[in-house]
Phi, psi and omega in degrees: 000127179293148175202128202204058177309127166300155200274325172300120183285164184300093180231151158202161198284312168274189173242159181256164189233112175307147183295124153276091188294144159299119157271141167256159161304096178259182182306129181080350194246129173214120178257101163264159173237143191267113201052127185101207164306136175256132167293134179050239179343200163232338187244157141321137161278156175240120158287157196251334157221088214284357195262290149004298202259174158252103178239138206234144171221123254233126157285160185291332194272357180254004173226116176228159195302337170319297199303286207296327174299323169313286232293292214291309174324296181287320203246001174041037177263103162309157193214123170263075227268096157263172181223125179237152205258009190198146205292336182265338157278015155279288174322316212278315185287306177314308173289350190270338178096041174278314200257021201308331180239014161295107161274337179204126168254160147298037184269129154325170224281299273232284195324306150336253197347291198327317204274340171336282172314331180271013164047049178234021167219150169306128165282121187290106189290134199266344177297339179280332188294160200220114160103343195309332189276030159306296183293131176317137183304358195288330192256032161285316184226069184280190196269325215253011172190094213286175186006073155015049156305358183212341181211156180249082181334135183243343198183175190161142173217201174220182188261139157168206204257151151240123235200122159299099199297344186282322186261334166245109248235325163274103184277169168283138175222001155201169197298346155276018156331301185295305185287016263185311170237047180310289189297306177300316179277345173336096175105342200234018153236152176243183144223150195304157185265089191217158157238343191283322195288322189284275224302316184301322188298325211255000160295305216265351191266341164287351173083029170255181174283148159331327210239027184295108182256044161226138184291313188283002168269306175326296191314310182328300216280326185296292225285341205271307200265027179274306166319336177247342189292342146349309182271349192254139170326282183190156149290115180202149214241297202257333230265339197312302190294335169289298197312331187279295163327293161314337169097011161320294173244159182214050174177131152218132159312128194183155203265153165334281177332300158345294198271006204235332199264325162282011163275343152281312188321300225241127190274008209239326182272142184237155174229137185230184190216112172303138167291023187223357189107182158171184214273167180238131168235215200164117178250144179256191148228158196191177211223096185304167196263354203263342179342106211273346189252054233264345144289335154318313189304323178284331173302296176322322191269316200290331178308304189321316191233087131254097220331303189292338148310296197289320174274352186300305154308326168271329129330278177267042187219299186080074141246162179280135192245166183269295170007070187275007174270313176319307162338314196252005160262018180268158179292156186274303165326000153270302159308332158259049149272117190264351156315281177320295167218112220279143143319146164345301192280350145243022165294304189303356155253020179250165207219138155291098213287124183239154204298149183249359187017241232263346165302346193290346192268354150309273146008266199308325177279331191279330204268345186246338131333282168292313171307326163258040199258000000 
């Protein structure tokens, strides 16, 4: 199977927030979530000796109870899962000296780069590592961290829709969809709280780029979606989905993972890939420089890529794996799910968000305009 991630790395100001599967507290294990509603346990754990332990902090879907009960079997290492909902209250705990007993964290791929530069991740040693040549070649070298000198890809999507089929009778099929059906979706779609991913859809439906640095292609992309927030619910990243599940809304803007894994709940929601494109992304594992356990950490990345790991985890998670001995260890109805992983001819139209530096404060003024209006 080809897998062929455009090369530019990924930024956006918010993060998509993964469905938070219940993890439970098994024998060795304790799983939290760091703000907001808590996962498994009731409290953060505090550790008493973090070298003892493995503390790994986390999107919910990349740790689960399966992975860390195995992993703790074999290595006989306890593993202390926090879960966090955004690459910036990751970055945000770390820089405050929050994250001081994390050995192994989880940034997108844009995220990379960033702490790359802020001189906040480990340089990997590649003699410790196992399986790198595992991996599909697109992802040997990426662009936002060359030869994974710091990181390892762990997982990749897309962008796009989830749409109820009982209630939309016209499925959608590229992001002028929304303007088009305005008065039928009215009150009943959301779009995501991105401003690079929304703004950036309504950049490419406009034939321009995810990455456009003229103001007047911005305003443009600004003025189409002042024209539909009348009709939208709300910018919202997480809430779509009870909502959606309910027959609340019958359209949400949403990442691939998302959208593919709440289309198994409910057999009537569908994840589409707008046909015109759309942004692409790549989440790692990385080894923070402050990392108190580093063998364990090293233990963690050669577990993750071993083939019968990375498939075990795209099953029962249904994220996309980089992984190509993993690969061909899929169920064939997994591997020819083209949600999960779209063909060539529409990889080749999705595009990454790449950082825009002093340009990002466009983006933000035209995006803090439309949203508190």
């Amino acid at each position: 199977m080809n897998i062929n991630p455009m090369p530019a790395p990924r930024l956006s100001r918010s993060r998509r927030r993964f469905i938070h599967t219940s993890i439970a507290a098994i024998s060795g294990l304790a799983v939290t979530r760091c703000g907001g509603r808590q996962v498994g346990v009731q409290r953060e754990a505090t550790p008493a000796s973090p070298t003892d332990k493995l503390f790994v902090y986390t999107w919910s879907q990349y740790t689960d109870d399966e992975l860390i009960k195995n992993f703790t079997s074999q290595f006989k290492t306890q593993v202390v899962a926090d879960i966090y909902e955004s690459n910036e209250a990751m970055l945000a705990k770390l820089q405050a000296g929050g994250g001081g007993n994390y050995s192994i964290i989880y940034p997108s791929d844009y995220m990379v780069r960033r702490m790359v530069e802020a001189g906040m991740l480990h340089e990997l040693d590649r003699s410790r590592l196992q399986g790198l040549d595992r991996l599909a070649p697109q992802f040997q070298n990426p662009a936002y961290d060359p030869e994974n000198r710091h990181s390892i890809p762990m997982s990749w999507g897309t962008t796009g829709f989830v749409y109820n089929t009982q209630q939309l009778k016209e499925p959608p099929t590229d992001w002028e969809y929304l303007w088009k059906n305005r008065q039928q979706l009215s009150g009943r779609m959301t779009l995501i709280d991105d401003v690079r991913e929304v703004m950036g859809a309504t950049l490419r439906m406009l034939g321009y780029s995810y990455n456009s640095k003229d103001e007047s292609q911005i305003k443009q992309a600004y003025e189409k979606l002042r024209e539909l927030k009348p009709s939208i619910a709300a910018f919202d990243t997480d809430a779509w989905r009870s909502q959606i599940l309910a027959g609340d809304l019958l359209l949400a803007m949403a990442y691939s993972t998302d959208g593919i894994k709440i289309s198994q709940e409910n057999p009537n929601l569908r994840y589409i890939i707008p046909a015109s494109g759309t942004s692409l992304w790549t989440d790692t594992i990385a080894i923070p420089k402050t990392a108190p356990n580093l063998d364990a950490a090293y233990a963690w990345l050669n577990y993750n890529l071993e083939p019968t790991v990375a498939a075990e985890i795209c099953q029962r998670q249904t994220v996309a794996i980089p992984n190509q001995v993993a690969l061909e260890q899929l169920p064939i109805q997994l591997r020819q799910n083209t949600n999960l992983f779209p063909p060539e001819s529409v990889l080749n139209q999705c595009e990454r968000i790449a950082p825009l530096g002093d340009f990002d404060a466009v983006y933000d003024r035209y995006w803090t305009q439309l949203t508190s209006g």
